[in-house]
CSV table of C-alpha atoms in Angstrom, one decimal:
chain,number,residue,atom,x,y,z
A,1464,MET,CA,14.1,-35.0,-7.7
A,1465,LYS,CA,17.2,-33.0,-6.8
A,1466,TYR,CA,18.0,-31.9,-3.3
A,1467,PRO,CA,20.4,-29.2,-1.8
A,1468,LEU,CA,23.8,-30.1,-0.9
A,1469,GLY,CA,24.7,-31.0,2.7
A,1470,PHE,CA,21.1,-31.4,4.0
A,1471,TYR,CA,20.0,-34.8,5.5
A,1472,SER,CA,16.6,-35.9,6.7
A,1473,PHE,CA,14.0,-38.4,7.7
A,1474,GLY,CA,10.6,-39.1,8.5
A,1475,LYS,CA,9.2,-42.0,10.7
A,1476,ASN,CA,6.5,-43.4,12.6
A,1477,ILE,CA,6.6,-43.0,16.5
A,1478,GLY,CA,3.3,-43.9,17.4
A,1479,ILE,CA,1.7,-40.4,18.2
A,1480,LYS,CA,-1.7,-41.2,16.8
A,1481,ASP,CA,-1.8,-44.0,14.2
A,1482,THR,CA,0.9,-46.0,12.0
A,1483,SER,CA,1.5,-43.1,9.5
A,1484,LEU,CA,4.6,-41.1,9.4
A,1485,ASP,CA,4.5,-38.4,12.5
A,1486,PHE,CA,7.9,-37.2,13.2
A,1487,ALA,CA,10.5,-35.8,11.1
A,1488,VAL,CA,14.1,-34.2,11.4
A,1489,ILE,CA,15.9,-31.9,8.8
A,1490,TYR,CA,19.7,-31.4,9.3
A,1491,SER,CA,22.3,-29.4,7.5
A,1492,ASP,CA,26.1,-30.4,7.9
A,1493,VAL,CA,27.0,-26.8,8.4
A,1494,ARG,CA,25.4,-24.1,10.4
A,1495,CYS,CA,22.9,-22.1,8.0
A,1496,HIS,CA,22.0,-18.7,7.5
A,1497,ALA,CA,18.1,-18.6,8.6
A,1498,ALA,CA,15.1,-16.6,8.6
A,1499,ALA,CA,11.4,-17.4,9.6
A,1500,VAL,CA,8.0,-15.9,10.1
A,1501,PHE,CA,5.3,-17.0,12.6
A,1502,THR,CA,1.7,-16.9,13.2
A,1503,ARG,CA,0.1,-13.7,14.4
A,1504,ASN,CA,-2.5,-15.7,16.4
A,1505,ASN,CA,-2.6,-14.4,20.3
A,1506,PHE,CA,-2.2,-18.1,21.4
A,1507,PRO,CA,0.6,-19.2,19.5
A,1508,GLY,CA,1.9,-22.9,19.9
A,1509,ALA,CA,4.7,-23.6,22.2
A,1510,PRO,CA,7.3,-24.3,19.4
A,1511,ILE,CA,6.5,-20.9,18.2
A,1512,TYR,CA,8.0,-19.3,21.4
A,1513,VAL,CA,11.2,-21.6,21.2
A,1514,GLY,CA,11.3,-20.9,17.5
A,1515,ARG,CA,11.4,-17.2,17.9
A,1516,ASP,CA,13.8,-17.5,20.6
A,1517,HIS,CA,16.2,-19.7,18.5
A,1518,ILE,CA,16.1,-17.8,15.2
A,1519,LYS,CA,17.0,-14.6,16.6
A,1520,ASP,CA,20.7,-14.7,15.9
A,1521,GLY,CA,19.9,-15.6,12.1
A,1522,HIS,CA,21.3,-19.2,12.2
A,1523,LEU,CA,19.8,-22.6,12.2
A,1524,GLN,CA,21.3,-26.2,11.6
A,1525,ALA,CA,18.2,-28.3,12.2
A,1526,ILE,CA,14.4,-28.5,12.2
A,1527,VAL,CA,12.5,-31.0,14.1
A,1528,ILE,CA,8.7,-31.7,13.6
A,1529,ASN,CA,6.0,-33.8,15.1
A,1530,SER,CA,2.5,-34.1,13.5
A,1531,LYS,CA,-0.8,-35.5,14.7
A,1532,ASN,CA,-0.6,-33.7,18.1
A,1533,SER,CA,0.1,-30.0,18.1
A,1534,ASN,CA,2.1,-28.7,21.3
A,1535,VAL,CA,-0.5,-25.8,21.5
A,1536,ALA,CA,-2.6,-24.5,24.7
A,1537,THR,CA,-0.3,-26.7,26.8
A,1538,GLY,CA,1.1,-23.9,29.3
A,1539,GLU,CA,4.5,-23.8,30.5
A,1540,LYS,CA,5.0,-27.6,30.3
A,1541,GLY,CA,4.6,-27.4,26.6
A,1542,ILE,CA,7.2,-24.7,26.3
A,1543,GLN,CA,9.7,-26.7,28.3
A,1544,ASP,CA,8.8,-29.7,26.4
A,1545,SER,CA,9.7,-28.0,23.1
A,1546,TYR,CA,13.2,-26.7,24.7
A,1547,GLN,CA,13.9,-30.3,25.8
A,1548,ILE,CA,13.2,-31.8,22.5
A,1549,CYS,CA,15.8,-29.4,21.2
A,1550,GLU,CA,18.4,-30.2,23.7
A,1551,THR,CA,17.8,-33.8,23.4
A,1552,LEU,CA,18.2,-33.6,19.3
A,1553,ALA,CA,21.1,-31.4,19.9
A,1554,LYS,CA,23.1,-34.1,21.7
A,1555,SER,CA,22.3,-36.7,19.1
A,1556,LEU,CA,23.2,-34.4,16.1
A,1557,GLY,CA,26.3,-32.7,18.0
A,1558,ILE,CA,25.1,-29.2,17.4
A,1559,LYS,CA,23.8,-26.3,19.6
A,1560,LYS,CA,20.3,-26.5,20.9
A,1561,GLU,CA,19.7,-22.8,20.0
A,1562,ASP,CA,20.4,-23.9,16.2
A,1563,ILE,CA,17.3,-26.1,16.3
A,1564,LEU,CA,14.0,-24.9,15.3
A,1565,PRO,CA,10.8,-27.1,16.6
A,1566,SER,CA,7.5,-27.5,14.9
A,1567,SER,CA,4.3,-29.3,16.0
A,1568,THR,CA,1.2,-29.8,14.1
A,1569,GLY,CA,-2.2,-31.5,14.9
A,1570,VAL,CA,-4.9,-31.6,17.4
A,1571,ILE,CA,-4.8,-28.4,20.0
A,1572,GLY,CA,-4.8,-28.8,23.7
A,1573,VAL,CA,-3.6,-32.2,24.1
A,1574,PRO,CA,-0.1,-32.7,25.8
A,1575,LEU,CA,2.8,-34.2,23.8
A,1576,PRO,CA,3.6,-37.7,24.2
A,1577,ILE,CA,6.9,-36.3,25.2
A,1578,GLU,CA,8.7,-39.6,26.0
A,1579,LYS,CA,8.1,-41.0,22.5
A,1580,ILE,CA,9.3,-37.8,21.0
A,1581,LEU,CA,12.6,-37.7,23.2
A,1582,LEU,CA,13.4,-41.3,22.3
A,1583,ALA,CA,12.9,-40.3,18.7
A,1584,CYS,CA,15.4,-37.4,19.2
A,1585,GLU,CA,18.0,-39.6,20.8
A,1586,THR,CA,18.3,-41.8,17.8
A,1587,ALA,CA,17.8,-39.2,15.1
A,1588,LYS,CA,21.3,-39.0,13.8
A,1589,ASP,CA,21.1,-42.9,12.9
A,1590,ASN,CA,18.1,-42.2,10.8
A,1591,LEU,CA,19.4,-39.3,8.6
A,1592,LYS,CA,19.6,-39.9,4.8
A,1593,PRO,CA,21.0,-37.3,2.3
A,1594,GLY,CA,18.2,-35.4,0.8
A,1595,ASN,CA,15.2,-37.3,1.4
A,1596,LEU,CA,12.9,-34.3,1.9
A,1597,ASP,CA,10.0,-35.8,0.2
A,1598,GLU,CA,9.7,-38.4,3.2
A,1599,VAL,CA,9.8,-35.3,5.6
A,1600,ALA,CA,6.8,-33.7,3.3
A,1601,GLU,CA,4.7,-37.1,4.1
A,1602,ALA,CA,5.7,-36.9,7.9
A,1603,ILE,CA,4.3,-33.4,8.4
A,1604,MET,CA,0.9,-34.2,7.0
A,1605,THR,CA,-2.4,-34.2,9.1
A,1606,THR,CA,-5.6,-33.9,7.1
A,1607,ASP,CA,-3.5,-33.1,3.9
A,1608,THR,CA,-4.5,-35.7,1.3
A,1609,LYS,CA,-1.2,-35.4,-0.5
A,1610,LYS,CA,2.6,-34.2,-0.1
A,1611,LYS,CA,3.4,-30.7,-1.0
A,1612,ILE,CA,6.6,-30.2,-2.9
A,1613,SER,CA,8.0,-27.9,-4.8
A,1614,TYR,CA,11.8,-27.0,-6.1
A,1615,ARG,CA,14.1,-25.4,-8.6
A,1616,THR,CA,17.6,-25.5,-9.8
A,1617,MET,CA,19.6,-22.5,-10.1
A,1618,THR,CA,23.1,-21.7,-11.8
A,1619,HIS,CA,25.8,-19.4,-11.1
A,1620,ASP,CA,29.6,-19.5,-11.9
A,1621,GLY,CA,29.1,-23.0,-13.4
A,1622,LYS,CA,27.6,-24.5,-10.1
A,1623,GLU,CA,24.1,-25.8,-10.0
A,1624,GLY,CA,22.1,-25.4,-7.0
A,1625,VAL,CA,18.9,-26.3,-5.6
A,1626,MET,CA,16.0,-24.6,-3.6
A,1627,PHE,CA,13.8,-27.1,-2.2
A,1628,GLY,CA,10.3,-26.4,-0.5
A,1629,ILE,CA,7.9,-28.5,1.2
A,1630,ALA,CA,4.6,-27.6,2.9
A,1631,LYS,CA,1.7,-29.0,4.8
A,1632,GLY,CA,-2.0,-27.5,5.4
A,1633,ALA,CA,-5.4,-28.3,4.4
A,1634,GLY,CA,-7.6,-26.6,7.2
A,1635,MET,CA,-7.5,-23.7,9.7
A,1636,ILE,CA,-5.6,-21.8,7.2
A,1637,GLU,CA,-5.5,-18.0,6.7
A,1638,PRO,CA,-1.7,-17.3,7.3
A,1639,ASN,CA,-1.5,-13.9,8.7
A,1640,MET,CA,2.4,-13.2,9.2
A,1641,ALA,CA,-2.6,-22.9,8.6
A,1642,THR,CA,-2.4,-25.3,10.3
A,1643,MET,CA,0.4,-24.3,7.8
A,1644,LEU,CA,4.0,-25.2,7.9
A,1645,SER,CA,6.7,-24.6,5.2
A,1646,TYR,CA,10.5,-25.1,5.2
A,1647,ILE,CA,12.5,-24.1,2.2
A,1648,LEU,CA,16.1,-25.0,2.0
A,1649,CYS,CA,18.9,-24.0,-0.3
A,1650,ASP,CA,22.5,-24.4,-1.1
A,1651,PHE,CA,23.2,-20.8,-2.3
A,1652,LEU,CA,22.8,-17.6,-0.2
A,1653,PRO,CA,21.6,-14.2,-1.8
A,1654,GLU,CA,24.3,-11.8,-2.1
A,1655,SER,CA,22.9,-9.3,0.2
A,1656,ASN,CA,22.5,-12.1,2.8
A,1657,ASP,CA,18.8,-10.3,3.7
A,1658,LEU,CA,17.0,-13.4,4.3
A,1659,ASN,CA,14.6,-11.7,6.6
A,1660,GLY,CA,13.7,-9.1,4.0
A,1661,ILE,CA,13.4,-11.5,1.2
A,1662,LEU,CA,11.4,-14.0,3.0
A,1663,LYS,CA,9.0,-11.4,4.5
A,1664,ARG,CA,8.3,-9.9,1.0
A,1665,VAL,CA,7.5,-13.3,-0.6
A,1666,VAL,CA,5.3,-14.3,2.4
A,1667,ASP,CA,3.3,-11.3,1.9
A,1668,GLN,CA,2.7,-12.1,-1.9
A,1669,THR,CA,2.1,-16.0,-1.5
A,1670,TYR,CA,1.5,-17.8,1.8
A,1671,ASN,CA,-0.4,-14.7,3.2
A,1672,CYS,CA,-2.6,-14.7,0.2
A,1673,ILE,CA,-4.1,-18.1,0.9
A,1674,THR,CA,-7.3,-18.6,2.9
A,1675,ILE,CA,-9.2,-21.8,3.2
A,1676,ASP,CA,-11.6,-21.1,5.9
A,1677,SER,CA,-10.7,-17.7,7.4
A,1678,ASP,CA,-8.9,-19.3,10.5
A,1679,THR,CA,-5.2,-18.1,11.4
A,1680,SER,CA,-3.7,-21.1,12.9
A,1681,THR,CA,-1.8,-21.1,16.1
A,1682,SER,CA,1.2,-23.0,14.5
A,1683,ASP,CA,1.8,-21.1,11.2
A,1684,THR,CA,5.5,-21.3,10.2
A,1685,VAL,CA,7.6,-20.7,7.4
A,1686,VAL,CA,11.5,-21.4,7.6
A,1687,LEU,CA,14.2,-20.4,4.9
A,1688,MET,CA,17.7,-22.1,5.7
A,1689,CYS,CA,20.7,-21.4,3.4
A,1690,SER,CA,23.8,-23.3,3.8
A,1691,GLY,CA,25.7,-21.0,1.3
A,1692,LYS,CA,27.8,-24.3,0.2
A,1693,LEU,CA,27.7,-23.2,-3.1
A,1694,GLY,CA,28.4,-19.4,-2.6
A,1695,THR,CA,26.2,-16.6,-3.4
A,1696,ILE,CA,23.7,-15.6,-6.1
A,1697,SER,CA,22.0,-12.5,-7.2
A,1698,ASP,CA,19.1,-11.3,-4.9
A,1699,GLN,CA,17.0,-11.2,-8.0
A,1700,VAL,CA,17.4,-14.8,-9.1
A,1701,PHE,CA,17.2,-16.0,-5.5
A,1702,GLU,CA,13.9,-14.1,-4.5
A,1703,SER,CA,12.4,-14.9,-8.0
A,1704,ASN,CA,12.9,-18.7,-7.4
A,1705,LEU,CA,11.9,-18.5,-3.9
A,1706,LYS,CA,8.4,-16.7,-5.0
A,1707,GLU,CA,7.9,-19.3,-7.4
A,1708,ILE,CA,8.3,-22.2,-5.1
A,1709,ALA,CA,6.1,-20.3,-2.4
A,1710,THR,CA,3.4,-19.6,-5.0
A,1711,GLU,CA,3.4,-23.2,-6.0
A,1712,LEU,CA,3.1,-24.5,-2.6
A,1713,SER,CA,0.6,-21.8,-1.6
A,1714,LYS,CA,-1.7,-23.1,-4.7
A,1715,LYS,CA,-1.1,-26.9,-3.5
A,1716,ILE,CA,-2.3,-26.2,0.0
A,1717,ALA,CA,-5.4,-24.0,-1.2
A,1718,ARG,CA,-6.1,-26.9,-3.8
A,1719,ASP,CA,-5.9,-29.5,-1.0
A,1720,GLY,CA,-8.1,-27.6,1.4
A,1721,GLU,CA,-10.3,-30.0,3.4
A,1722,GLY,CA,-13.1,-31.3,1.5
A,1723,ALA,CA,-12.2,-29.1,-1.8
A,1724,SER,CA,-13.2,-29.8,-5.1
A,1725,LYS,CA,-11.9,-26.8,-6.9
A,1726,LEU,CA,-8.9,-24.1,-6.7
A,1727,ILE,CA,-10.1,-20.6,-6.7
A,1728,GLU,CA,-7.6,-17.9,-8.0
A,1729,LEU,CA,-8.9,-14.4,-7.4
A,1730,THR,CA,-6.9,-11.3,-8.9
A,1731,VAL,CA,-8.0,-8.0,-7.5
A,1732,LYS,CA,-7.1,-5.4,-10.0
A,1733,HIS,CA,-6.7,-1.6,-10.2
A,1734,GLY,CA,-7.1,-1.1,-6.4
A,1735,ARG,CA,-5.9,1.8,-4.3
A,1736,ASP,CA,-3.2,0.0,-2.4
A,1737,ASP,CA,-2.4,-3.4,-0.7
A,1738,HIS,CA,-4.7,-2.7,2.5
A,1739,GLN,CA,-7.7,-2.2,0.3
A,1740,VAL,CA,-7.2,-5.0,-2.2
A,1741,THR,CA,-6.3,-7.4,0.5
A,1742,LYS,CA,-9.5,-6.6,2.5
A,1743,ILE,CA,-11.7,-7.0,-0.3
A,1744,GLY,CA,-10.1,-10.2,-1.7
A,1745,LYS,CA,-10.2,-12.0,1.6
A,1746,SER,CA,-13.8,-10.8,1.9
A,1747,ILE,CA,-14.6,-12.4,-1.3
A,1748,LEU,CA,-12.8,-15.6,-0.7
A,1749,ASN,CA,-13.8,-16.1,3.0
A,1750,SER,CA,-17.6,-15.7,2.2
A,1751,PRO,CA,-19.2,-19.1,2.7
A,1752,LEU,CA,-22.0,-18.0,0.2
A,1753,VAL,CA,-19.3,-17.3,-2.6
A,1754,LYS,CA,-17.4,-20.6,-1.8
A,1755,THR,CA,-20.6,-22.8,-1.8
A,1756,ALA,CA,-21.9,-21.1,-5.1
A,1757,ILE,CA,-18.7,-22.0,-6.7
A,1758,TYR,CA,-18.8,-25.6,-5.3
A,1759,GLY,CA,-22.5,-26.1,-6.7
A,1760,GLY,CA,-22.1,-24.2,-9.9
A,1761,ASP,CA,-24.5,-21.6,-9.0
A,1762,PRO,CA,-24.1,-18.7,-11.2
A,1763,ASN,CA,-25.2,-16.2,-8.2
A,1764,TRP,CA,-23.3,-13.3,-8.9
A,1765,GLY,CA,-24.9,-11.2,-6.2
A,1766,ARG,CA,-22.8,-13.1,-3.7
A,1767,PHE,CA,-19.9,-11.4,-5.0
A,1768,ILE,CA,-21.5,-8.0,-5.0
A,1769,MET,CA,-22.4,-8.6,-1.4
A,1770,ALA,CA,-18.8,-9.9,-0.4
A,1771,ILE,CA,-17.2,-6.6,-1.8
A,1772,GLY,CA,-19.8,-4.3,-0.5
A,1773,LYS,CA,-19.6,-5.6,3.1
A,1774,VAL,CA,-16.2,-4.2,3.5
A,1775,PHE,CA,-18.1,-1.2,4.7
A,1776,ASP,CA,-14.8,0.9,5.3
A,1777,GLU,CA,-13.6,0.4,1.8
A,1778,PRO,CA,-16.5,1.7,-0.5
A,1779,ILE,CA,-16.3,0.8,-4.2
A,1780,PRO,CA,-18.2,2.7,-6.8
A,1781,TYR,CA,-20.6,0.2,-8.2
A,1782,ASP,CA,-20.7,1.8,-11.8
A,1783,SER,CA,-17.1,1.3,-12.3
A,1784,LEU,CA,-16.8,-2.2,-10.6
A,1785,GLU,CA,-16.2,-5.1,-12.9
A,1786,ILE,CA,-16.1,-8.8,-11.9
A,1787,GLN,CA,-15.3,-11.7,-14.3
A,1788,LEU,CA,-15.4,-15.4,-13.7
A,1789,GLY,CA,-13.6,-17.5,-16.3
A,1790,GLY,CA,-13.3,-14.2,-18.5
A,1791,ILE,CA,-17.2,-13.9,-18.4
A,1792,SER,CA,-18.4,-10.5,-17.3
A,1793,VAL,CA,-21.1,-11.3,-14.3
A,1794,LYS,CA,-22.5,-8.0,-13.2
A,1795,GLY,CA,-26.0,-7.6,-14.4
A,1796,ALA,CA,-25.7,-11.1,-16.1
A,1797,ASN,CA,-28.8,-12.0,-17.9
A,1798,ASN,CA,-30.1,-15.6,-18.2
A,1799,GLU,CA,-27.9,-16.7,-21.2
A,1800,THR,CA,-24.8,-15.3,-19.3
A,1801,LYS,CA,-25.8,-17.2,-16.4
A,1802,THR,CA,-26.1,-20.5,-18.2
A,1803,LYS,CA,-22.5,-19.8,-19.5
A,1804,LEU,CA,-21.4,-19.0,-15.8
A,1805,ALA,CA,-23.0,-22.2,-14.7
A,1806,GLU,CA,-21.3,-24.3,-17.2
A,1807,TYR,CA,-18.0,-22.8,-16.5
A,1808,LEU,CA,-18.2,-23.4,-12.8
A,1809,LYS,CA,-19.4,-26.9,-13.2
A,1810,SER,CA,-16.9,-28.2,-15.7
A,1811,ASN,CA,-13.8,-26.6,-14.5
A,1812,GLU,CA,-11.5,-27.6,-11.4
A,1813,GLU,CA,-9.8,-24.1,-11.3
A,1814,ILE,CA,-11.9,-21.2,-11.3
A,1815,PHE,CA,-10.3,-17.9,-12.1
A,1816,ILE,CA,-11.9,-14.7,-10.8
A,1817,THR,CA,-10.9,-11.2,-11.7
A,1818,VAL,CA,-12.3,-8.2,-9.9
A,1819,GLU,CA,-11.4,-4.7,-11.1
A,1820,LEU,CA,-12.2,-2.1,-8.4
A,1821,ASN,CA,-10.8,1.0,-10.7
A,1822,THR,CA,-9.7,2.9,-7.5
A,1823,GLY,CA,-6.1,3.0,-8.4
A,1824,ASN,CA,-3.2,0.8,-9.7
A,1825,PHE,CA,-2.4,-1.7,-7.3
A,1826,GLN,CA,-3.1,-5.6,-8.1
A,1827,LYS,CA,-2.6,-8.9,-6.0
A,1828,THR,CA,-3.6,-12.4,-6.5
A,1829,PHE,CA,-5.2,-14.8,-3.6
A,1830,TRP,CA,-6.0,-18.4,-3.6
A,1831,SER,CA,-8.7,-20.4,-1.8
A,1832,CYS,CA,-10.9,-23.4,-2.5
A,1833,ASP,CA,-14.8,-24.3,-2.5
A,1834,PHE,CA,-16.6,-25.4,0.5
A,1835,THR,CA,-18.4,-28.8,0.0
A,1836,GLU,CA,-19.8,-31.3,2.3
A,1837,GLY,CA,-16.4,-32.8,3.0
A,1838,TYR,CA,-15.3,-29.8,5.0
A,1839,ILE,CA,-18.1,-30.2,7.4
A,1840,GLN,CA,-17.5,-33.9,7.6
A,1841,GLU,CA,-13.6,-33.4,8.1
A,1842,ASN,CA,-14.1,-30.7,10.9
A,1843,ALA,CA,-17.2,-31.8,12.8
A,1844,TYR,CA,-15.5,-35.1,13.8
A,1845,TYR,CA,-12.0,-34.1,13.7
A,1846,THR,CA,-10.9,-35.3,17.1
A,1847,THR,CA,-13.4,-38.2,17.4
């Protein structure tokens, strides 16, 4: 595993909930150019307020994350706790508190065990190790069943750099910029230095195309930090690698949805524009009837018709509509086709769906997962 130059990190247990890793810090030995996007939920977590404040100048040098207890719906005290965390960590690392972005994930509405977190911040510098980002990927997990990591190497002027991404998220996920957190680090800078524009374009085509349960988290955050230690690289190469990493992490989040047994990839083709395609794509993948049919291997193609038709402000001509599952055309399926569909759904862990609207030339891909009994069990007793 390769890491970008100049980044140090750690993950450790500080006793927030259990004995698993629950606290992490990522630090760069130089001040980085940075960009971030955050949740559009009207009740964002306290770290979102602080993160928006600290990212305004386009620079960061560290990220601090706690899991198992989200600093959300905690009022002014929660916001002050986030500022205090940054201030305490800044003293340990010898950097500006404004160059630290905080994140928090876990149960909503419970005050942070702030003394435990501040103590961990005070000793943070002693725990840092070069690279080590896979440990951070573990420390930010909540209901995730596996770490989510993706990286790419890039070469320019004889220098090999690394773009490294981690993420967490398994439930309360329909990013709209889950609980979704993602951090991407690089030792190259794009030539234009337009990190905001590049990140927003990539997020719209990747993370914002995930839905597990239609719930937009209060804590969604995606952060991009670039040290520029290896100089610049073309925007095209930079953005292409960023999109590959974000796509891979998005699919890992969807595949690891709470209780999920299948990854669903839906491509909506020949739509009028992004607005139409996104509304219909999300309508299909957010339908509990579609998601449970895929889980059970039920070839009930009428549920797809329902999910498309219920987007009442985007009427699609039925005669020109095409729907395929695994390359099998489903509209008007007879018994023989239904048997093939059932076999496809039952025998594959990745389900590919294509919907052709035939209203234009716009195309977009979305990712989700099926609904199983495991989702109910995970969320019915989440805090108990």
